[in-house]
Every structure is written in structure tokens, then in C-alpha cells.
XYZ file of C-alpha atoms in Angstrom:
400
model
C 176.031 -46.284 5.079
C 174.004 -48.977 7.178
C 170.462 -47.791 7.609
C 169.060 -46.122 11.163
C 167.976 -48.890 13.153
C 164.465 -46.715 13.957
C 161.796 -47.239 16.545
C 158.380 -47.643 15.639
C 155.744 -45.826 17.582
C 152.440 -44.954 16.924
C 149.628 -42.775 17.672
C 146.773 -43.726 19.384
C 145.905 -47.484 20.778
C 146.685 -49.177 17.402
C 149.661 -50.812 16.344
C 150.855 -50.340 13.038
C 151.619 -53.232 10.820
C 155.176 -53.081 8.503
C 153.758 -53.621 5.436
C 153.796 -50.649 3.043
C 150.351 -49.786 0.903
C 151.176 -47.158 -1.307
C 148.275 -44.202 -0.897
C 148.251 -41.265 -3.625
C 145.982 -38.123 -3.191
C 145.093 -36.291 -5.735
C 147.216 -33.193 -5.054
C 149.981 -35.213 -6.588
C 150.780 -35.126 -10.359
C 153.188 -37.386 -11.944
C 153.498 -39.157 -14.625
C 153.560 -42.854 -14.460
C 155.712 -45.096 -17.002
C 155.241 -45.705 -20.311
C 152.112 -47.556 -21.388
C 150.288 -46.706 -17.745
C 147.136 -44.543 -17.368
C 148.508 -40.601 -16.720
C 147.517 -38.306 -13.744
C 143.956 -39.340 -12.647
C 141.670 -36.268 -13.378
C 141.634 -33.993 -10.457
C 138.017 -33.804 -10.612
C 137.786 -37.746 -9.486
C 138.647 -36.007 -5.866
C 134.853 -35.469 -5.334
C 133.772 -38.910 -5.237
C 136.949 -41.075 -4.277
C 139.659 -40.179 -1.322
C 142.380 -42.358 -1.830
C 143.647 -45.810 -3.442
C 146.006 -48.456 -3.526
C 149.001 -47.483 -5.562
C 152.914 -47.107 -6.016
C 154.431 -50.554 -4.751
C 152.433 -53.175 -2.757
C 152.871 -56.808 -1.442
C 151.756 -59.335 -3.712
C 148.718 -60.847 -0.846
C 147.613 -57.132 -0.530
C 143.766 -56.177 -0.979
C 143.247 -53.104 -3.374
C 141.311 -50.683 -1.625
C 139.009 -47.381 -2.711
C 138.073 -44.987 -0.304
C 134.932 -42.674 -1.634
C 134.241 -38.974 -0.241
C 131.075 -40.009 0.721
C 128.759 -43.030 1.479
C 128.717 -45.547 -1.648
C 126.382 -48.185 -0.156
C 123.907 -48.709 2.055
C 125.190 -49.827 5.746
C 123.352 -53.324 5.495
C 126.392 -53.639 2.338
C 128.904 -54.023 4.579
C 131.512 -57.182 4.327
C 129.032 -58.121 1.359
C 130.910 -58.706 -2.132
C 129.182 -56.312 -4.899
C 126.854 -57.937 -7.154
C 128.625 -55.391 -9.914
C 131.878 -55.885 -11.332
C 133.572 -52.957 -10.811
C 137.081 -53.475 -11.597
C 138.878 -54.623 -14.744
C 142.821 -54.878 -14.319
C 145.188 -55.451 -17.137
C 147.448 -58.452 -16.565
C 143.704 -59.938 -15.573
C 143.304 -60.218 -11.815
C 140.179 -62.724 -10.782
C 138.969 -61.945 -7.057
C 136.082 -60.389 -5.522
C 134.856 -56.856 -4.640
C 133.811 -56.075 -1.043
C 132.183 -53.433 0.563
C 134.326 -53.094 3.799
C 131.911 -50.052 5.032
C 129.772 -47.713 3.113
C 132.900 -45.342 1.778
C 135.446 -48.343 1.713
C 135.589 -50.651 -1.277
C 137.989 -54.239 -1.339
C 139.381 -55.920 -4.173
C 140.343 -59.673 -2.997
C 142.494 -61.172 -5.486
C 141.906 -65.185 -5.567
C 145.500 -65.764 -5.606
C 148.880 -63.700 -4.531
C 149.913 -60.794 -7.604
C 152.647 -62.018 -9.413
C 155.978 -60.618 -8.434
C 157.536 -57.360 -10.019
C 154.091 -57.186 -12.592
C 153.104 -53.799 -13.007
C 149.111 -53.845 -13.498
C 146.934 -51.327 -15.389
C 143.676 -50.710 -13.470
C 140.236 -49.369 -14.404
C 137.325 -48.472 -12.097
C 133.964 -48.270 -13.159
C 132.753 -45.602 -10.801
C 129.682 -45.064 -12.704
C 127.971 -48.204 -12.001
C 127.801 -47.087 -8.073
C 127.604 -43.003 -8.738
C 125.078 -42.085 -11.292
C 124.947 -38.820 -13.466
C 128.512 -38.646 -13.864
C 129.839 -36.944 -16.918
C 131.538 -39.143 -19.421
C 135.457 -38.251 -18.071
C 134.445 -39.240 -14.492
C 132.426 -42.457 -15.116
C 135.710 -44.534 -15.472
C 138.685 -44.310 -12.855
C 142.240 -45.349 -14.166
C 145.568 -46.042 -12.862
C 148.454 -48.237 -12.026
C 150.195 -49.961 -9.291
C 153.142 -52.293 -9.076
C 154.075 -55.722 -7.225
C 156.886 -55.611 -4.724
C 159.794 -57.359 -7.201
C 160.966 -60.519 -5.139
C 164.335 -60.683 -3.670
C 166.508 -62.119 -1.223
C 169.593 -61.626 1.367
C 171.293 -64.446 3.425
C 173.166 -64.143 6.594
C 174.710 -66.493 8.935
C 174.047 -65.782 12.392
C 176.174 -68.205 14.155
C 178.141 -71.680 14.262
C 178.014 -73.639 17.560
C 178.760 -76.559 18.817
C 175.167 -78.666 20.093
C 176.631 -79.511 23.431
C 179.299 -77.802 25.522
C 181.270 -80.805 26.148
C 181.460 -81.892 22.480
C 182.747 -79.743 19.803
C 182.806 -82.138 17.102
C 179.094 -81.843 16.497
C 178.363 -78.438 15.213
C 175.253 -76.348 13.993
C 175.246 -73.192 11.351
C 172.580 -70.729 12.154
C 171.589 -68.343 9.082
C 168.523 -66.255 8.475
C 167.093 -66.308 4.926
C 164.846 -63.011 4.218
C 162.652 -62.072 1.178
C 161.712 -58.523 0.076
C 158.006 -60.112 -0.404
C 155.877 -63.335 1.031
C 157.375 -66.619 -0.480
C 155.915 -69.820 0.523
C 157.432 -71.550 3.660
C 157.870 -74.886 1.510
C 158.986 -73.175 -1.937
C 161.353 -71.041 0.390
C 162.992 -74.292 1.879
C 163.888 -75.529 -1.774
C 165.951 -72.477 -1.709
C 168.721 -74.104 0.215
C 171.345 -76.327 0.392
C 174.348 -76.858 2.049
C 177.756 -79.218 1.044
C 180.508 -80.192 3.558
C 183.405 -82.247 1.551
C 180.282 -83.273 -0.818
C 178.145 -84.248 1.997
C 174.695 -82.863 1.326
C 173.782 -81.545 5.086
C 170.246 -81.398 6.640
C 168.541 -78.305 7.835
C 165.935 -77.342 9.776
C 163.489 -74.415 9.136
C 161.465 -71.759 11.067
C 159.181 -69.066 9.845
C 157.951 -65.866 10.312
C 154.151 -65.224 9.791
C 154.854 -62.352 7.453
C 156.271 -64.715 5.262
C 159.423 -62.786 4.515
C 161.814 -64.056 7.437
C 162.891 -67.850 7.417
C 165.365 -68.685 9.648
C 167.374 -72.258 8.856
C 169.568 -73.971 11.050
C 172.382 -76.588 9.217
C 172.599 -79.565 11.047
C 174.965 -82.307 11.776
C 178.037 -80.066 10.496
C 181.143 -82.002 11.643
C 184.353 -80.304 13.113
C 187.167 -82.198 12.753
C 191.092 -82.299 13.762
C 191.494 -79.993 10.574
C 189.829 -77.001 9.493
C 186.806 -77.258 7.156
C 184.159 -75.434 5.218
C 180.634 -75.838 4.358
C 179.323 -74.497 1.703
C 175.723 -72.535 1.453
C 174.392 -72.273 -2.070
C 171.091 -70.538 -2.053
C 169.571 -70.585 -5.604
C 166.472 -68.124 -6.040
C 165.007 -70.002 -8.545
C 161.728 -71.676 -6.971
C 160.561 -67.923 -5.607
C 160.812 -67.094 -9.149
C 164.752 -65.069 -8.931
C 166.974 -65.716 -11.292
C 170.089 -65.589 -9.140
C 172.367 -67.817 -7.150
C 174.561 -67.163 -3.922
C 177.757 -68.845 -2.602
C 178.580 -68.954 1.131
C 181.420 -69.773 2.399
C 181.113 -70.888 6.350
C 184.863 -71.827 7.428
C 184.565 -74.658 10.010
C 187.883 -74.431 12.797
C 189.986 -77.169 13.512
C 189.208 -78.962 16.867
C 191.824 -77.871 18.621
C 191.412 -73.987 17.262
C 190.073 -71.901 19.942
C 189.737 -68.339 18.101
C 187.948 -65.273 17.026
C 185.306 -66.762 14.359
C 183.323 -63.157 13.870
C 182.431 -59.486 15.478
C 179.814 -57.440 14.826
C 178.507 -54.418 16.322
C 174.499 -54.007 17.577
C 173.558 -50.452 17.596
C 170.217 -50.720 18.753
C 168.613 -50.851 21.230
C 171.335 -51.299 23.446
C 174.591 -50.430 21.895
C 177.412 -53.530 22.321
C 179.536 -55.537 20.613
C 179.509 -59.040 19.608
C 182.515 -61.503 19.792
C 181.718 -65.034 18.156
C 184.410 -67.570 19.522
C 185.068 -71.366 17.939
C 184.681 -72.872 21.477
C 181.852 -71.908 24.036
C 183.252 -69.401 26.727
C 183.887 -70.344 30.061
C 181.102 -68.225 32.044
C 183.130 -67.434 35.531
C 186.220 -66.308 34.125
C 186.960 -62.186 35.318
C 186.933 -60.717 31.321
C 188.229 -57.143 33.065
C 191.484 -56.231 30.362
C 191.066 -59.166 28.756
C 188.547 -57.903 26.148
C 189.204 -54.121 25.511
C 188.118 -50.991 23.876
C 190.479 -48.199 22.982
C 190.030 -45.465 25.132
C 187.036 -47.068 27.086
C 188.234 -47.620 31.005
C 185.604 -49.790 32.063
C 183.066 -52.363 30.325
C 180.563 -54.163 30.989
C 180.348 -58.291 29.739
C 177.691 -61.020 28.964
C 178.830 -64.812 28.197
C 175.769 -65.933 25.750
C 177.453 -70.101 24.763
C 180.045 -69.325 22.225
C 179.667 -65.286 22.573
C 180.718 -62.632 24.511
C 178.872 -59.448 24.536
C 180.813 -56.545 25.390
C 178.930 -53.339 26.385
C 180.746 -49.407 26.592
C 179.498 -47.160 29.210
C 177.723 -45.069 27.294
C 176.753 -45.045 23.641
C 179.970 -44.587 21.683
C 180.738 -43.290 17.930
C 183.250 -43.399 15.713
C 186.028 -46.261 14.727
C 187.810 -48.141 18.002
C 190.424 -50.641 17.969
C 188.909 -53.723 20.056
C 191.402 -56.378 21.251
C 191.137 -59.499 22.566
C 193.902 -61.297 25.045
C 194.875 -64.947 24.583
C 193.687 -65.308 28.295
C 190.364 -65.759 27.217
C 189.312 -68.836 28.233
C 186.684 -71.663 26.561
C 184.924 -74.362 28.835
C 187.361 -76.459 28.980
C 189.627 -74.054 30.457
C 191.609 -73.624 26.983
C 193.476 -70.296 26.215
C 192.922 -68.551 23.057
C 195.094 -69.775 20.565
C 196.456 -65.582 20.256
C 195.415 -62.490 20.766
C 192.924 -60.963 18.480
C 192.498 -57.211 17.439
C 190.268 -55.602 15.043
C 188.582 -52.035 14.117
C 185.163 -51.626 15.373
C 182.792 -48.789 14.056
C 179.832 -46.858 16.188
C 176.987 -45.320 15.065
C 175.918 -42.305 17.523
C 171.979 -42.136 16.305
C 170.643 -38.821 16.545
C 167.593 -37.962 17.740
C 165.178 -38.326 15.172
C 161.126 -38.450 13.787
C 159.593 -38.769 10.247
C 156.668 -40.046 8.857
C 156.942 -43.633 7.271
C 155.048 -42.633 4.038
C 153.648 -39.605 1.838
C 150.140 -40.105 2.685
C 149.069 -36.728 4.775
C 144.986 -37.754 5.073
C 143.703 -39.245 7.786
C 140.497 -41.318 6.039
C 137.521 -41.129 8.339
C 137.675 -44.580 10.350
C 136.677 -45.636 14.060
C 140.421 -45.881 14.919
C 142.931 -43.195 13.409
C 145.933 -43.721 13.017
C 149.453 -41.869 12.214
C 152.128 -44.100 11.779
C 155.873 -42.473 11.996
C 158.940 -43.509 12.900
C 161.215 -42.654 15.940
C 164.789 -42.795 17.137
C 166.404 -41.636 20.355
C 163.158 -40.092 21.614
C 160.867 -41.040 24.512
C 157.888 -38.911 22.955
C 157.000 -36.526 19.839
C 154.628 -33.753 19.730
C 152.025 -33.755 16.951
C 150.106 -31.306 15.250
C 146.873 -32.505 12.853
C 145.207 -30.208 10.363
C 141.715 -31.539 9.831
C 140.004 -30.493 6.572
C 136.137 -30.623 6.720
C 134.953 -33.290 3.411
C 133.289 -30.090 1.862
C 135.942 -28.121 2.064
C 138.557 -30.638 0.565
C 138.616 -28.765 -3.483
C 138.438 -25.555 -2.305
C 141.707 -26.466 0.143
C 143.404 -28.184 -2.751
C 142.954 -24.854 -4.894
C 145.473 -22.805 -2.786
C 147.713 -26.110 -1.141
C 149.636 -29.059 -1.956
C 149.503 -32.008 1.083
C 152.764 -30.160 2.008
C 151.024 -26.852 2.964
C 148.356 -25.379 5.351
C 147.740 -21.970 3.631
C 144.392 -20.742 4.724
């Protein structure tokens, strides 16, 4: 089942950034695995809010929001003279107070992938007269565990009039940051035992690296190249093949389809040869059951768009009257099974979290599909009234 492409929209002026910080409230009781702290004491819910926890990206801060003020105001962005936190693998870094409820810990370098670390807090060397089970703060949080996918995108030729001069387009993602230049060590591609150059891009998140193969050659007989991407310099112990099959010359065919559900629903048709743009495509690209469609000649694709969002399996077909730039017909016809998604309308929240900390800028994150606008209802709980709600409610309910 492919996953919901969802829209992101947020509440109030803020955008909200992808990354996931896992936020536990103490309402929540589980137990954590073996050899990590248990269920923080309930009582801890006096002096501090919330925490980092669960699964985080290896560059994330570890943050402590308090009930109350900590520090005094002239404290903020200043790193504590105290050291407050001991973690277990050791972490080196710096404490800062962000404002006088919200502590930072800066790690010097990125987490190490996949490490699950121990944590202890030393609340009693900000808080005085606590009792002896509140004075130190324990628990446990995780490193997202590096990973990778590879797709190709596309092969095309460089110029229009040349086809023997091609280009293989793939997009190389990570479940966590990885180093631009350890990322491009990843990579390498073979044609006939021909090491091939390739050309990188990255995204600022550090997650999406996009690599183009240059130079490929297509020749008077079909070809491959081959794309082995070994995870070994972002630390994964894991290799994968990819085949890229490389037309002859003369071949003017079907290479791919694929079908984009969102935001506008169409279909993709990936041809050997770039299409000739100001050829009439009406019956010669069809949808079962679909009268009319609408087309888009993007190089070496065609995208064909239904008149209204469609679900289900269709048979597509393609007539050997399709024509490249050189006038060419396709070699044959071409017919395949195409699937729809119909997206329902949709809304949930992106996390667990349910407590708005007190900030300048509040903000809700949720997700959206299929709807131009959501109606949202907030509970507030006053800060002195926060045990006595917990008492009779989980985060789930609003009894009293």
C-alpha cells in the first residue's frame, strides 16, 4: 500500500519544519527497553513540561521545558556554568538556556546513528529543596538508524538532435543527515566496465541527494549501466544493484510509466527518444473508459492527465503513431495496467504530543489531504491546574 501523499498545513503564521522531535508527557507510561531508565516519576511533572525523546535526528538539540521559570531572563542564549546533563554513550556539548523555562543540550558533534543513549538530569542543581527521588531526572532516547533508497528518475538524451549522448537521472535519499561528500562515495556506476562520471546536488536537510550519470553512451545495440550503491561510508552495511537498460539507437519505445497522485493526478510516459511537441496525441495515448484527456510533452515524456481524479486499475495504451523529434514512429504499440489512488478527505495530527508549551509563536502542526481548511478546537489547561487535570485524564481526554 503506497503511503498518502498528505499536505502539510499549519496553524498560525509559522511553518513547520519535517523533522520529527519525539515529545513525551508525563501522562504516558511505558516501559522502555531493557537496560533504559523506566517511567519517569509522575511527580517530575511539577517542575519539567516536556523533553526530547522516542527517535530523533542525529544534529538534533535535546531540549527541557520546566513548568516554571528556571533562570533569570538576563540567562538567556547563555550556556550554564553547571553541568547538568550526563548521557551514557558520553555526549560532549554544551547546555543553553534558550529562555527562562527552556533548557538546550548542543552536542559538539552529530549522535551516532541507531545509538540508543541513557540520559540523566540533574534537576537539583537549578531547583533546590527537592526530595531525594526528584533531584535526578532519567530517561532515554534513540538516534534515527541510517538508511537509504535509490530511484532513477529518468534517462535522456543531452541534446534533442543527438541520442547517442545520454544522461541517467536518480535521486539518492537517507532516512537521516549524511554528509554531502561521504554521500557521493556512495556511488558508482559501470557501462561495459567503463567507470562513468556523475554529478551531484543536495538538499539542505541533508537527506535528499540527487546524482545525475554522465556521458552514458547509446549505441546501435542495446546496453546497460549498472548502479551499485554501497552504504558503507554512511556507516550501512548493505549494497544495491541497479540495473538501467540503455535502448538501441534506433529503438524508439516505452522506457517507463508511473502514476503521480498528488497534487495533480496524471500519468507519466518515459519514451527512449524525446517526443515531437506538435504532434495531435488525441487516441493515440488512451485510458480505458476515459473519453477525453488532457497532454503535456516535457523532452522525452508525455504527461497524460484524466478529467477528473480517477481510482482504481485502467488499461493505458499507447499507439505506434506516436511520434519522436525526428518524426520516427514508435517501434509498436504499448499497453500496460495503470493503478489510481482516489485520496479521501483526510486530517490528523503528525505526532502524540497534545501540549502546546508556552512560546511567543504556537504552533499545531497536522497534516491534511483533500481539504481546503480544518476546524480546530484547543483545550488550554492553566500551569496550576496541570496535576489536578492529569488525576482524572489521559492527553486523550477532556473530562472536567
Amino acid at each position: 500500500m503506497k503511503t498518502l501523499p498528505w499536505k502539510k498545513i499549519t496553524v498560525a503564521v509559522l511553518a513547520v519544519g519535517l523533522v520529527i522531535t519525539g515529545i513525551v508527557y508525563f501522562s504516558s507510561t511505558r516501559s522502555g527497553p531493557q537496560n533504559s531508565p523506566s517511567a519517569p516519576d509522575p511527580a517530575f511533572a511539577q517542575y519539567i513540561t516536556s523533553y526530547s525523546t522516542g527517535v530523533i535526528p542525529s544534529g538534533s538539540p535535546l531540549t527541557m521545558v520546566f513548568h516554571s521559570d528556571m533562570v533569570d531572563s538576563t540567562m538567556t542564549g547563555q550556556e550554564s556554568s553547571e553541568r547538568l546533563f550526563d548521557f551514557s554513550p558520553s555526549l560532549s556539548g554544551k547546555s543553553v538556556w534558550v529562555d527562562t523555562r527552556t533548557l538546550e543540550f548542543r552536542p559538539e558533534a552529530r549522535m551516532r546513528s541507531g545509538m540508543r543513549y541513557n540520559a540523566r538530569f540533574y534537576l537539583s542543581k537549578i531547583k533546590e529543596g527537592l526530595p531525594d527521588e526528584l533531584r535526578t531526572f532519567e530517561y532515554s532516547f534513540q538516534i534515527i538508524p541510517q538508511n537509504f533508497e535509490v530511484f532513477i528518475v529518468n534517462t535522456k538524451a543531452y541534446d534533442k538532435s543527438d541520442f547517442s549522448r545520454q544522461r541517467i537521472e536518480g535521486n539518492l535519499n537517507t532516512a537521516d543527515f549524511a554528509e554531502p561528500a561521504v554521500v557521493e562515495k556512495t556511488v558508482d556506476a559501470l557501462q561495459e566496465g567503463k567507470k562513468l562520471s556523475l554529478t551531484w546536488s543536495h538538499a539542505d536537510d541533508g537527506r535528499q541527494h540527487n546524482f545525475v550519470v554522465e556521458d552514458v553512451a547509446r549505441n546501435e545495440q542495446e546496453g546497460e549501466v549498472n548502479i551499485r550503491v554501497n552504504g558503507e561510508p554512511i556507516g550501512i552495511d548493505r549494497l544495491q544493484d541497479v540495473q538501467v537498460d540503455i535502448p538501441a539507437l534506433n529503438d524508439f519505445k516505452v522506457m517507463r510509466v508511473r502514476v503521480v497522485q498528488s497534487p495533480t493526478q496524471h500519468v507519466v510516459l518515459q519514451f527512449s527518444d524525446p517526443v515531437k511537441e506538435d504532434q495531435n496525441l488525441n487516441g493515440l495515448v488512451r485510458i480505458s473508459g476515459l473519453p477525453s484527456l488532457d497532454y503535456d510533452v516535457h523532452d522525452n515524456e508525455i504527461w497524460v492527465y484524466p478529467p477528473v481524479r480517477q481510482n482504481g486499475s485502467m488499461a493505458l495504451s499507447v499507439s505506434s503513431g506516436v511520434r519522436n523529434v525526428f518524426d520516427k514512429r514508435l517501434k509498436s504499440a504499448f499497453s500496460e495496467q495503470v493503478t489510481f489512488e482516489q485520496v479521501k478527505p483526510a486530517v490528523r495530527f503528525t505526532g502524540k504530543g497534545s501540549i502546546l508549551p508556552g512560546s511567543d509563536g504556537m504552533v499545531v502542526p497536522f497534516e491534511a489531504v483533500n481539504l481546503s481548511a480544518v476546524d480546530i478546537q484547543i483545550t488550554r489547561v492553566h500551569e496550576d491546574n496541570v496535576l489536578q487535570f492529569f488525576q482524572v485524564n489521559n492527553l486523550e481526554s477532556n473530562n472536567e
